[in-house]
mmCIF file of C-alpha atoms and ligand atoms in Angstrom:
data_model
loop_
_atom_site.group_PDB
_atom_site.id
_atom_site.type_symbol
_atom_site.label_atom_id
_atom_site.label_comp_id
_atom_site.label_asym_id
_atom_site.label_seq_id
_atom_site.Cartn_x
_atom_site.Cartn_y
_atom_site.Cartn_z
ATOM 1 C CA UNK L 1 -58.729 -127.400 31.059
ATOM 2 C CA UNK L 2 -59.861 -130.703 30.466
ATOM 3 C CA UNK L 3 -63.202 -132.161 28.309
ATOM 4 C CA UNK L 4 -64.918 -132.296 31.625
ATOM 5 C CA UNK L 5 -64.170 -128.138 31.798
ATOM 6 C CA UNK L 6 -65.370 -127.848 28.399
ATOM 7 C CA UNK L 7 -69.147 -126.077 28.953
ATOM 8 C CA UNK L 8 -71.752 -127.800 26.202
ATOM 9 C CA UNK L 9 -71.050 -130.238 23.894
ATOM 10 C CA UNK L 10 -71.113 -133.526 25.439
ATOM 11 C CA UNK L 11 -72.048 -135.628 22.766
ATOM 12 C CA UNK L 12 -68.823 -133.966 20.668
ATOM 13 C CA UNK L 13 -66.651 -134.495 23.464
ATOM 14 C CA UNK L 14 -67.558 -137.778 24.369
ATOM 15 C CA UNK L 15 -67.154 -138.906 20.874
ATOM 16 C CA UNK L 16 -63.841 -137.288 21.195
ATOM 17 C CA UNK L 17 -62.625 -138.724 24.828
ATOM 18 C CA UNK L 18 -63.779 -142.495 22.829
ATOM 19 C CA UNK L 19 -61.633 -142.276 20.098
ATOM 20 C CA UNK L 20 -58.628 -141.443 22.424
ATOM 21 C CA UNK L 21 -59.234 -143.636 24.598
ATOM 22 C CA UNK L 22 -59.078 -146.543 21.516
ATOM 23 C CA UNK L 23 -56.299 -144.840 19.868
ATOM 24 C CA UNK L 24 -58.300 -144.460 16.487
ATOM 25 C CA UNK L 25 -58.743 -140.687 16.533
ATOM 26 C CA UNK L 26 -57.925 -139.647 13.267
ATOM 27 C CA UNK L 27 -55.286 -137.570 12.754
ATOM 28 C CA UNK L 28 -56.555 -134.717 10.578
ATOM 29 C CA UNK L 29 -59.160 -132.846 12.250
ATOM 30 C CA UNK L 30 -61.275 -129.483 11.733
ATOM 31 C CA UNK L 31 -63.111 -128.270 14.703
ATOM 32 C CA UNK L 32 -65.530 -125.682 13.442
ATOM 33 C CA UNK L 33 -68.210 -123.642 14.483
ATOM 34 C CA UNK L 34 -69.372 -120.326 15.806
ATOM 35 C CA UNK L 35 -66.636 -117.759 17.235
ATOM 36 C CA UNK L 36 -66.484 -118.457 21.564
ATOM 37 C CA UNK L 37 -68.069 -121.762 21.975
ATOM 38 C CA UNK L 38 -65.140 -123.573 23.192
ATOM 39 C CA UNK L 39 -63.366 -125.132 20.326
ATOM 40 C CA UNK L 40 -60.004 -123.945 20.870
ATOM 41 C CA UNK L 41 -60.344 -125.437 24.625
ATOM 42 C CA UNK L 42 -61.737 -128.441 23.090
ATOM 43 C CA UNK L 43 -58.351 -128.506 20.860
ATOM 44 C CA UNK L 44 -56.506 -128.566 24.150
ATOM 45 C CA UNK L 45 -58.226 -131.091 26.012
ATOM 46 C CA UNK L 46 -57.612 -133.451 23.107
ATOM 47 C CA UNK L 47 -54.047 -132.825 23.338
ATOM 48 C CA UNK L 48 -53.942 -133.032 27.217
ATOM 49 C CA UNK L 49 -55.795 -136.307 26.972
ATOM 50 C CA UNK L 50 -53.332 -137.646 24.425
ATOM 51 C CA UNK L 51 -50.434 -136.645 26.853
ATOM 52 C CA UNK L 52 -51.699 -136.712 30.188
ATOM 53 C CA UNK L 53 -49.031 -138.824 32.617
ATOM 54 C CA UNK L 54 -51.973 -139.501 34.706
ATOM 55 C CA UNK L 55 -55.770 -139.473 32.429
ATOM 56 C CA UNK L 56 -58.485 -140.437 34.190
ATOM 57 C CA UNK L 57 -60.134 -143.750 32.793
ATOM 58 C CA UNK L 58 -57.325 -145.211 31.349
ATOM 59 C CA UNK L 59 -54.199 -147.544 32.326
ATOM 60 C CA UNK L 60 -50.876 -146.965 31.439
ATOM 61 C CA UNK L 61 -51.215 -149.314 28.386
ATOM 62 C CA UNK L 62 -54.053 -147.359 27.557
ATOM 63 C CA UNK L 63 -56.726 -150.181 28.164
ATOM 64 C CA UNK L 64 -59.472 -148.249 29.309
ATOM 65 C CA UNK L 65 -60.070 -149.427 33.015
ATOM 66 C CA UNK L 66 -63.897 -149.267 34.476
ATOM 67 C CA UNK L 67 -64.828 -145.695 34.608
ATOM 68 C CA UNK L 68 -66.699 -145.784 37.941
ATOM 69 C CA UNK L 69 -63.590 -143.915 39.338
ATOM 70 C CA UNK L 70 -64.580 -140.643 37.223
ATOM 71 C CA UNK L 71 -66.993 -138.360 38.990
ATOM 72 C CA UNK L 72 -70.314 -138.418 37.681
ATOM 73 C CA UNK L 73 -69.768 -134.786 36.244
ATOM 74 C CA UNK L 74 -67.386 -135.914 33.691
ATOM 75 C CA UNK L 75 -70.902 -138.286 31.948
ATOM 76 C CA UNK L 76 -70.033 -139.857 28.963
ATOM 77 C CA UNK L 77 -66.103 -139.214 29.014
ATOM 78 C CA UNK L 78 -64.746 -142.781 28.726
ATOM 79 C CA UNK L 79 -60.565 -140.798 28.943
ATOM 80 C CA UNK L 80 -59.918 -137.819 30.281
ATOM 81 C CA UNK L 81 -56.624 -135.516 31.019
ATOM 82 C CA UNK L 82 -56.008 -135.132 35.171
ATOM 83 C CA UNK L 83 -55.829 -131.154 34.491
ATOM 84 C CA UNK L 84 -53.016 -131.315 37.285
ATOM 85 C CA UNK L 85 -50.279 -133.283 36.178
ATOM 86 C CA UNK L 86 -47.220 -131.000 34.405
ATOM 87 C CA UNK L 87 -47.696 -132.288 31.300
ATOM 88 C CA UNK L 88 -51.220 -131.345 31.894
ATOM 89 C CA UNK L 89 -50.161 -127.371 33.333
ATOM 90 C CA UNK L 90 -47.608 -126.956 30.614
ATOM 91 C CA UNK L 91 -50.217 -127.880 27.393
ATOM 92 C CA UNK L 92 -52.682 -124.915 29.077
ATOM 93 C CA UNK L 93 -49.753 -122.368 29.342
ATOM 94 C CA UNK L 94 -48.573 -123.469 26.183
ATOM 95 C CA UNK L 95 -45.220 -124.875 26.950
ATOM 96 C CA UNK L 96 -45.292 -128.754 26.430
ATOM 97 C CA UNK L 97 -42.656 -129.600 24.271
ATOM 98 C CA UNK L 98 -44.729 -132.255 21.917
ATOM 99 C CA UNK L 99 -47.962 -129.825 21.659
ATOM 100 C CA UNK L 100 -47.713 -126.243 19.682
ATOM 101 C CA UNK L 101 -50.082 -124.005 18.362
ATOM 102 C CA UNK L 102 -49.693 -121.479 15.027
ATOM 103 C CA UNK L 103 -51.880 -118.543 14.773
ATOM 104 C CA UNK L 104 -52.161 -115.661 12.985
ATOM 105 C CA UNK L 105 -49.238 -112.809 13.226
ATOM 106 C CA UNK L 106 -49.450 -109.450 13.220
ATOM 107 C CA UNK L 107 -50.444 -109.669 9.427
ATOM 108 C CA UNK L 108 -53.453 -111.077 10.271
ATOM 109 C CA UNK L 109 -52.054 -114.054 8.308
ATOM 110 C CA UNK L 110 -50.724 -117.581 9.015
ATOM 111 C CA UNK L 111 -47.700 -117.627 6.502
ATOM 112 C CA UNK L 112 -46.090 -120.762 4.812
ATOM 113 C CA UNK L 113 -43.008 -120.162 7.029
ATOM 114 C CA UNK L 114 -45.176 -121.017 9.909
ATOM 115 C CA UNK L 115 -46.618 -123.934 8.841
ATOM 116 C CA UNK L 116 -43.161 -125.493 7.134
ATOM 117 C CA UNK L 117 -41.531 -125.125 10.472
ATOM 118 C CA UNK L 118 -44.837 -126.299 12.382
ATOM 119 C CA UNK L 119 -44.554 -129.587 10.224
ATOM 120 C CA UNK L 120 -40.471 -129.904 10.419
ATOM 121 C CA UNK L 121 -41.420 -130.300 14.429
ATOM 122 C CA UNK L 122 -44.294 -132.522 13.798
ATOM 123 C CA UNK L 123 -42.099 -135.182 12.004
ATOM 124 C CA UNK L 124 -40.131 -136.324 15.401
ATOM 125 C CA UNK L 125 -41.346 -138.652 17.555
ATOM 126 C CA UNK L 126 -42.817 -136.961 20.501
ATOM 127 C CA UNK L 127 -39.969 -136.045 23.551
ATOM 128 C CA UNK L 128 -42.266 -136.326 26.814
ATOM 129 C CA UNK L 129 -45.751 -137.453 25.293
ATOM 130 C CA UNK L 130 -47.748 -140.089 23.763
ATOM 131 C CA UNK L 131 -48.597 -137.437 20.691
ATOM 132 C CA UNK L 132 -47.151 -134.562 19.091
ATOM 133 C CA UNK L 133 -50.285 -132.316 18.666
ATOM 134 C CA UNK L 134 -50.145 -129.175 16.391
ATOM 135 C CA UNK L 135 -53.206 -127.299 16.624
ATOM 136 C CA UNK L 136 -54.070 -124.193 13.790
ATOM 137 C CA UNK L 137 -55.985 -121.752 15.370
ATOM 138 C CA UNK L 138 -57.767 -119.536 13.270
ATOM 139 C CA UNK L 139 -56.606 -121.585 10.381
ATOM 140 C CA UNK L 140 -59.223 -119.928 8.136
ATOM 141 C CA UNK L 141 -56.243 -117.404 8.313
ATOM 142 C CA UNK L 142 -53.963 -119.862 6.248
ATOM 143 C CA UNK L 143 -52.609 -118.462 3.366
ATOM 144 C CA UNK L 144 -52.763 -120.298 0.273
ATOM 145 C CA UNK L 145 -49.473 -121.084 0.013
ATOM 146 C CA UNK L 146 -49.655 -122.104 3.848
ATOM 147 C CA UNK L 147 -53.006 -124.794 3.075
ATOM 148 C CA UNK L 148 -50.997 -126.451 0.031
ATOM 149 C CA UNK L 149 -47.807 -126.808 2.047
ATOM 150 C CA UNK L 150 -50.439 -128.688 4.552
ATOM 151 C CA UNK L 151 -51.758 -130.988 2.135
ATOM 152 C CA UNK L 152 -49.357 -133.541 2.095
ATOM 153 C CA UNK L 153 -49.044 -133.851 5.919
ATOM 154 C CA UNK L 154 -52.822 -133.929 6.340
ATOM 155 C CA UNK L 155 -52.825 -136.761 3.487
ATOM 156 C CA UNK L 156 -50.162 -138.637 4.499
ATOM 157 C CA UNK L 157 -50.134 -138.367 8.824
ATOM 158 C CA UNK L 158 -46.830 -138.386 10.307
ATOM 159 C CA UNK L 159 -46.938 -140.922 12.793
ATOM 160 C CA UNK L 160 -47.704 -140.011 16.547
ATOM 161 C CA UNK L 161 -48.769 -137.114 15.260
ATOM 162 C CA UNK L 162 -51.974 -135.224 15.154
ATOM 163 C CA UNK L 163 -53.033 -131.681 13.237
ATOM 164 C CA UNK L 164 -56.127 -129.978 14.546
ATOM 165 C CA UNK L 165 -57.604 -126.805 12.541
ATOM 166 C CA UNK L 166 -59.896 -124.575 14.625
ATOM 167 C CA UNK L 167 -61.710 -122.448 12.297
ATOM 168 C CA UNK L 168 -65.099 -120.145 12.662
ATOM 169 C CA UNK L 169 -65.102 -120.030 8.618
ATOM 170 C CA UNK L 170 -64.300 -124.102 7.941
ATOM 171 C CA UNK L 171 -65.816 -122.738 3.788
ATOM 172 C CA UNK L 172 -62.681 -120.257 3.296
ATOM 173 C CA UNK L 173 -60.111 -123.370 4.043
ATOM 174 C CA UNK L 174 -59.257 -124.623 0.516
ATOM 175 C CA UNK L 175 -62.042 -128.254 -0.690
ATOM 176 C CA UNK L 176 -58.796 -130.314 -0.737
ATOM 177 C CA UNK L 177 -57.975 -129.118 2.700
ATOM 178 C CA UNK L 178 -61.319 -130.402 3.965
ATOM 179 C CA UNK L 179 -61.274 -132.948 2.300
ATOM 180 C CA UNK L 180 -58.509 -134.429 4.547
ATOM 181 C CA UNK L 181 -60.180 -133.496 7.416
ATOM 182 C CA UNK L 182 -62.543 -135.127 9.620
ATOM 183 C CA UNK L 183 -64.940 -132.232 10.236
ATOM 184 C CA UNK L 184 -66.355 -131.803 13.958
ATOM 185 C CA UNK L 185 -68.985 -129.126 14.052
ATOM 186 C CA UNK L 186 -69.665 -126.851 16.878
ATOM 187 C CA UNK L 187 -73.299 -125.527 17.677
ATOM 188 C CA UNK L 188 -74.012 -122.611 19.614
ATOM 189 C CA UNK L 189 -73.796 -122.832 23.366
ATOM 190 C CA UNK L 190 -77.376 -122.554 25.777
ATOM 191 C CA UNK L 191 -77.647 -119.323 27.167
ATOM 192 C CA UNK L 192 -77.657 -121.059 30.639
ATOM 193 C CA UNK L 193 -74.047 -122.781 29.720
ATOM 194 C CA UNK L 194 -72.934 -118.957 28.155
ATOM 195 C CA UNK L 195 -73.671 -117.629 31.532
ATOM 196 C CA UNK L 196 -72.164 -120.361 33.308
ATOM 197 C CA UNK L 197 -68.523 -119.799 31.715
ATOM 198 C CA UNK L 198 -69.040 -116.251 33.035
ATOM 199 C CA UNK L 199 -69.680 -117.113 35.860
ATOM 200 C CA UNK L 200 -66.925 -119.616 36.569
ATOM 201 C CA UNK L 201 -64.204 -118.484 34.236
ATOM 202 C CA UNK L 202 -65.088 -114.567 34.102
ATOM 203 C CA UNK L 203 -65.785 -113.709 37.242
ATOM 204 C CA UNK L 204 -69.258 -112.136 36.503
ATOM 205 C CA UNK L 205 -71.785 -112.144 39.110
ATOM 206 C CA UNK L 206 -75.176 -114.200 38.508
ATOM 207 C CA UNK L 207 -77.322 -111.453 37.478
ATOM 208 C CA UNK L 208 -74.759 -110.037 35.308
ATOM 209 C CA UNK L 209 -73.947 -113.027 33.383
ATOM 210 C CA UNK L 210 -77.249 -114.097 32.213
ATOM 211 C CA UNK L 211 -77.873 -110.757 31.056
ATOM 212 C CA UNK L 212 -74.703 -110.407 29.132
ATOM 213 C CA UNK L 213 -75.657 -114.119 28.033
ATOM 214 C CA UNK L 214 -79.393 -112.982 26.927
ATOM 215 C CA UNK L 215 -77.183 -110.863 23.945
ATOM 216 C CA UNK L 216 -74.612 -113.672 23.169
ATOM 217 C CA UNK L 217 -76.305 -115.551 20.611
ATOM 218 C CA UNK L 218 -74.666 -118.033 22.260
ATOM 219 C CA UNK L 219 -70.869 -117.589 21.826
ATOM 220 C CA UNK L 220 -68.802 -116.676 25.124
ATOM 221 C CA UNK L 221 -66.461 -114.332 23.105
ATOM 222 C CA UNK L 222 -69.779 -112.420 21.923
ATOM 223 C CA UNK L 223 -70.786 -111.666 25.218
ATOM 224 C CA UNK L 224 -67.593 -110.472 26.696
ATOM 225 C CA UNK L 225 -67.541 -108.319 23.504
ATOM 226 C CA UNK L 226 -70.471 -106.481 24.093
ATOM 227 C CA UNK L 227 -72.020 -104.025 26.553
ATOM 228 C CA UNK L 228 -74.275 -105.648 29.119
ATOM 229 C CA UNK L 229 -75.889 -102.695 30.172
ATOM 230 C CA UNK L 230 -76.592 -101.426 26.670
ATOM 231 C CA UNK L 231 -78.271 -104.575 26.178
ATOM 232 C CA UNK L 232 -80.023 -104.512 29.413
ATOM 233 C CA UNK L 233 -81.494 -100.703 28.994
ATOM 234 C CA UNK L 234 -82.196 -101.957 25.002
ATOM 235 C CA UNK L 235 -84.141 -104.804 27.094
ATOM 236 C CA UNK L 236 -85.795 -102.650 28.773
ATOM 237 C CA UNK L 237 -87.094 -100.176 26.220
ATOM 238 C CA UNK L 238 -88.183 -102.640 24.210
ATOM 239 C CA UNK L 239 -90.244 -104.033 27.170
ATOM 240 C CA UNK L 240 -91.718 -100.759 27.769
ATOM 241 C CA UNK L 241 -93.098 -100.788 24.624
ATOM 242 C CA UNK L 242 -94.983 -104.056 24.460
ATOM 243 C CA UNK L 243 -96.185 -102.966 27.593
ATOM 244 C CA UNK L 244 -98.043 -100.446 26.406
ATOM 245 C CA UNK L 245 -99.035 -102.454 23.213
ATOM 246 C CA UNK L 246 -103.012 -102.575 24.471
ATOM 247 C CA UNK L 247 -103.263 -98.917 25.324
ATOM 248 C CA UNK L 248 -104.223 -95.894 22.405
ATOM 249 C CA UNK L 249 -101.931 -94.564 19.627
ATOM 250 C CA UNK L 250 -100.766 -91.222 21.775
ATOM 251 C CA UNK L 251 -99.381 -93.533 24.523
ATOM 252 C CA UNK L 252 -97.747 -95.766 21.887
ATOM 253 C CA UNK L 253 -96.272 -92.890 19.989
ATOM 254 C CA UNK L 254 -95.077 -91.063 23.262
ATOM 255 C CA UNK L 255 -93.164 -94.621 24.103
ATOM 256 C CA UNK L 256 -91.725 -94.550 20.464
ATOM 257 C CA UNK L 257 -89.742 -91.637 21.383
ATOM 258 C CA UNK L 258 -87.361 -93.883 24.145
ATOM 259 C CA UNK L 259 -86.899 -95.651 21.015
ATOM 260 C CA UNK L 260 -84.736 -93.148 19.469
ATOM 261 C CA UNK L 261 -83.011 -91.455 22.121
ATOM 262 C CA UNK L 262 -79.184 -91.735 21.288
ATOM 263 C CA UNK L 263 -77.649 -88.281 21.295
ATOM 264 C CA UNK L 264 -79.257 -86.073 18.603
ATOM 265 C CA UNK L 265 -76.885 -87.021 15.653
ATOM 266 C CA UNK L 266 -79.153 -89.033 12.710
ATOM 267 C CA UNK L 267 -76.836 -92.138 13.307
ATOM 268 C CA UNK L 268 -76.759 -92.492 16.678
ATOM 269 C CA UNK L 269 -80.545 -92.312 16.658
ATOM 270 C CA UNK L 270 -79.930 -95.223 14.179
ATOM 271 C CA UNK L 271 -77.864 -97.200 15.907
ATOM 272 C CA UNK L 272 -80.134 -96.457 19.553
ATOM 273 C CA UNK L 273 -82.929 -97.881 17.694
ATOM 274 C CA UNK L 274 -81.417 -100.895 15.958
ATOM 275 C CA UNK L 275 -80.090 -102.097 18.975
ATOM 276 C CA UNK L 276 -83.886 -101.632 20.355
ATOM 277 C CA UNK L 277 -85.013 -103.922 17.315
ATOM 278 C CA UNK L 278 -82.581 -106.844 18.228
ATOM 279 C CA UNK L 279 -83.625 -106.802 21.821
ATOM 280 C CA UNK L 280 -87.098 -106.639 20.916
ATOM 281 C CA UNK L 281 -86.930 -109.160 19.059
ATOM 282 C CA UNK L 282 -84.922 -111.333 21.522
ATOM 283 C CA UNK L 283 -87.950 -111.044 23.699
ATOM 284 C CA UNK L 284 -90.566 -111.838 21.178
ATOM 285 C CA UNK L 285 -88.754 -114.746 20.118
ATOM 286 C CA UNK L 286 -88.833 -115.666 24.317
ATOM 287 C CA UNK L 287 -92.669 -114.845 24.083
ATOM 288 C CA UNK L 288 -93.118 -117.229 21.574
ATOM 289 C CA UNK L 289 -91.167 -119.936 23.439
ATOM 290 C CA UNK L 290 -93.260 -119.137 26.547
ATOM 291 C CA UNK L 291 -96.922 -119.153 24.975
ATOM 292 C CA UNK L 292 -95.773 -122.897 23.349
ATOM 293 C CA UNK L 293 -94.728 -124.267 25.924
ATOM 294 C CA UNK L 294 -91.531 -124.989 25.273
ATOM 295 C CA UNK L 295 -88.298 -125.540 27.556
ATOM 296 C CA UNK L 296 -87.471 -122.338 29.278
ATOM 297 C CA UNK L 297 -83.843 -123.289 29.210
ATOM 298 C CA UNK L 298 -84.120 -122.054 25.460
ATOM 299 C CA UNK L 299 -85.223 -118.637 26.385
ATOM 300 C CA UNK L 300 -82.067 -115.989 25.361
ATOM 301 C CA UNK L 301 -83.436 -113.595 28.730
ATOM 302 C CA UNK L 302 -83.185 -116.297 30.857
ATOM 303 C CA UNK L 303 -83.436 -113.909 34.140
ATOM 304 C CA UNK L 304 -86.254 -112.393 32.906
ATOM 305 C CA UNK L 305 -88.485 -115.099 32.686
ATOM 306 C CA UNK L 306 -90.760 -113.490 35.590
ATOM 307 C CA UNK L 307 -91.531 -110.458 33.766
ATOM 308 C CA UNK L 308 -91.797 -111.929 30.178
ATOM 309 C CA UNK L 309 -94.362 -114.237 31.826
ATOM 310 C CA UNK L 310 -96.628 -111.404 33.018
ATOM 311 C CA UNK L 311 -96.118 -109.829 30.086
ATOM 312 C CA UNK L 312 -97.163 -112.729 27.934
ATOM 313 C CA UNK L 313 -100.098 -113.028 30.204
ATOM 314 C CA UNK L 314 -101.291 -109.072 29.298
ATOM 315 C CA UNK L 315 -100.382 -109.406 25.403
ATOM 316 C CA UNK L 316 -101.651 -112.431 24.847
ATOM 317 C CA UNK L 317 -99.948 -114.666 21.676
ATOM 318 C CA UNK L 318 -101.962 -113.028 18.856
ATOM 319 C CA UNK L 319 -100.209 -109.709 19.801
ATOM 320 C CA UNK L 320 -96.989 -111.402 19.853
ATOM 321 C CA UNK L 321 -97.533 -112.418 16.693
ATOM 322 C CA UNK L 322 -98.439 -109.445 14.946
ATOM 323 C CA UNK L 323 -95.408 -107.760 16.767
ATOM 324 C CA UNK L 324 -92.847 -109.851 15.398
ATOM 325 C CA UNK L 325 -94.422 -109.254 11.958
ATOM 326 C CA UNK L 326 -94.265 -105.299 12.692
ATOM 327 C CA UNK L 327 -90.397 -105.452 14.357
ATOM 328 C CA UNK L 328 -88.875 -107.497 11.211
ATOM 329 C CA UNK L 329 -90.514 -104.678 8.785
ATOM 330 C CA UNK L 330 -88.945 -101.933 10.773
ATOM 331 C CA UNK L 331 -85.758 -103.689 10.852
ATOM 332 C CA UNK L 332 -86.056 -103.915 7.114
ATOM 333 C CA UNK L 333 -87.364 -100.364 7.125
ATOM 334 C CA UNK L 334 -84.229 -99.487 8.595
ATOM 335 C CA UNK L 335 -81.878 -101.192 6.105
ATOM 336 C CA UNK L 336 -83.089 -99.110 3.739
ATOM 337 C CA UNK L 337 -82.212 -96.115 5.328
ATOM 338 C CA UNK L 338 -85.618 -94.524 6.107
ATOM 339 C CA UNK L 339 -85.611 -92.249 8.759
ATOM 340 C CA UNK L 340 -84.919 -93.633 12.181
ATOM 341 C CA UNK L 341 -87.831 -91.188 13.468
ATOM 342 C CA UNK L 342 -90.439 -92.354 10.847
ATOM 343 C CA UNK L 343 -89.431 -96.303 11.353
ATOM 344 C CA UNK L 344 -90.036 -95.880 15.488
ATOM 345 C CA UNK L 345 -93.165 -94.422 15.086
ATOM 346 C CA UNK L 346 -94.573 -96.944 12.893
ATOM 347 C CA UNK L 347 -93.590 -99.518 14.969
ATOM 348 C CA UNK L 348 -95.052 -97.824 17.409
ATOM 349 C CA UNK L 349 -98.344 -98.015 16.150
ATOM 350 C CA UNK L 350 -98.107 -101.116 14.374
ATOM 351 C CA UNK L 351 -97.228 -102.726 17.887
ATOM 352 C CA UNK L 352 -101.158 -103.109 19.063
HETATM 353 ZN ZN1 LIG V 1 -52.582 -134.658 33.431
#
């Protein structure tokens, strides 16, 4: 894992690879952002680019060289780690004796103990390396106890030494904590770069990772959490029914009922039909995209782009509209607990 192995964002990471590469990355860092987006990876390219025997793009002084050597892939990265070298294999398996990471135990909790002993290793000058990199994953986990006993050390840096906090919540780490901090924030990933970590790190097939990317919001971790193909026949339903959007109420109402489906018990039949609501309105949202114009690579059902088209082309963008209106009052509808029968059907005929 390197910054070039990083999927999505370059401008971050290029930032990043520049401030290594001049020695002026500061030394208190919070990498936040949404959950699976790559910002624990990101941690660990930093600290394979800080301890790299052989980076690409620098010297051994550390005076960057041209960087016409550096495949064009890599745009923007003026340092990079090799990825081969064993400092390089050791930081990914986690056994490089100037890089550790704390976490979370089976308390759910990262206790002061942890961090005391993280910083009593922090303070030597690094054994192998150029840094000594301690990166806190989950550090929204910290403890009270465990942020003050970090305060000090994020004020005052020990010297070749570098703290990174990776963090999904950066709001529940304490103000004086963040204060410290230089604060790098993550954005959600494409749906096209969700699909290509599948793909390449996940061993998905094509057709299966942009649909399991369609329902990621764009976070890698959401989409391996979830059920492809309950998204895909949630897709599918909700298709159905803006299909039949232009024909009378009966059809409509008889279409409602795949809506509901779920296994008889009042909240399954809830949770059949919510997850119909999300994916419809995943595809109204594409709709929307589609009759403005805008770049397809924004589109959440990426591989259904054919079928959204010709459906766009029979419901016309008025329809869409009034649809999106009509799914965010069921959703409502269904907050407040009315009856999971009652909510499809008005949907049903409110979708026209
Ligand atoms: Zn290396």
């Amino acid at each position: 894992m390197a910054f070039r192995d990083v999927v999505g964002h370059r401008r971050l990471l290029s930032l990043l690879s520049r401030a290594i590469a001049r020695d002026s990355l500061t030394p208190s860092l919070v990498l936040s952002g949404p959950e699976g987006v790559g910002k624990r990876l990101t941690a660990i390219s930093i600290a394979q680019a800080m301890n790299c025997t052989a980076p690409w793009g620098a010297t051994p002084l550390g005076v960057t060289r041209e960087a016409d050597h550096i495949p064009s892939a890599s745009g923007g990265l003026i340092i990079d780690a090799c990825g081969k070298c064993p400092a390089c294999r050791r930081i990914a398996r986690g056994m490089h004796p100037d890089v550790q990471t704390i976490e979370p135990g089976e308390s759910g909790a990262i206790k002061i103990e942890q961090v005391r002993a993280a910083i009593d290793r922090a303070v030597f000058r690094p054994f192998e390396g150029r840094k000594r990199v301690t990166i806190v994953d989950q550090a929204d986990a910290l403890v009270g106890p465990a942020q003050n006993a970090l305060l000090k050390t994020l004020e005052e840096p020990l010297p070749a030494s570098v703290f990174i906090l990776v963090t999904s919540r950066p709001d529940t780490l304490l103000p004086t904590v963040r204060s410290r901090c230089a604060n790098l924030r993550f954005g959600r990933l494409l749906v096209a770069e969700v699909a290509e970590v599948l793909e390449r790190s996940h061993g998905y097939s094509r057709a299966d990772a942009l649909t399991a990317a369609a329902a990621s919001d764009g976070s890698v971790r959401r989409a391996l959490d979830l059920e492809a193909d309950d998204f895909a026949d949630a897709r599918s339903d909700a298709e159905d029914l803006l299909q039949v959007a232009g024909r009378d109420p009966r059809a409509r109402l008889e279409q409602a009922k795949e809506l509901l489906k779920g296994g008889g018990t009042p909240a399954s039949e809830r949770e059949h039909l919510s997850a119909r609501l999300q994916a419809l309105v995943t595809v109204l949202r594409d709709l929307g995209l589609l009759a403005s114009g805008a770049d397809t690579r924004l589109l959440a059902n990426l591989d259904r782009q054919p079928a959204l088209d010709a459906l766009l082309r029979s419901l016309g963008g008025d329809r869409v509209d009034r649809a999106f209106v009509a799914v965010t009052n069921a959703q409502d509808a269904l907050d407040r607990n009315v009856s999971p029968k009652v909510v499809a059907d008005w949907l049903a005929l409110n979708v026209h």
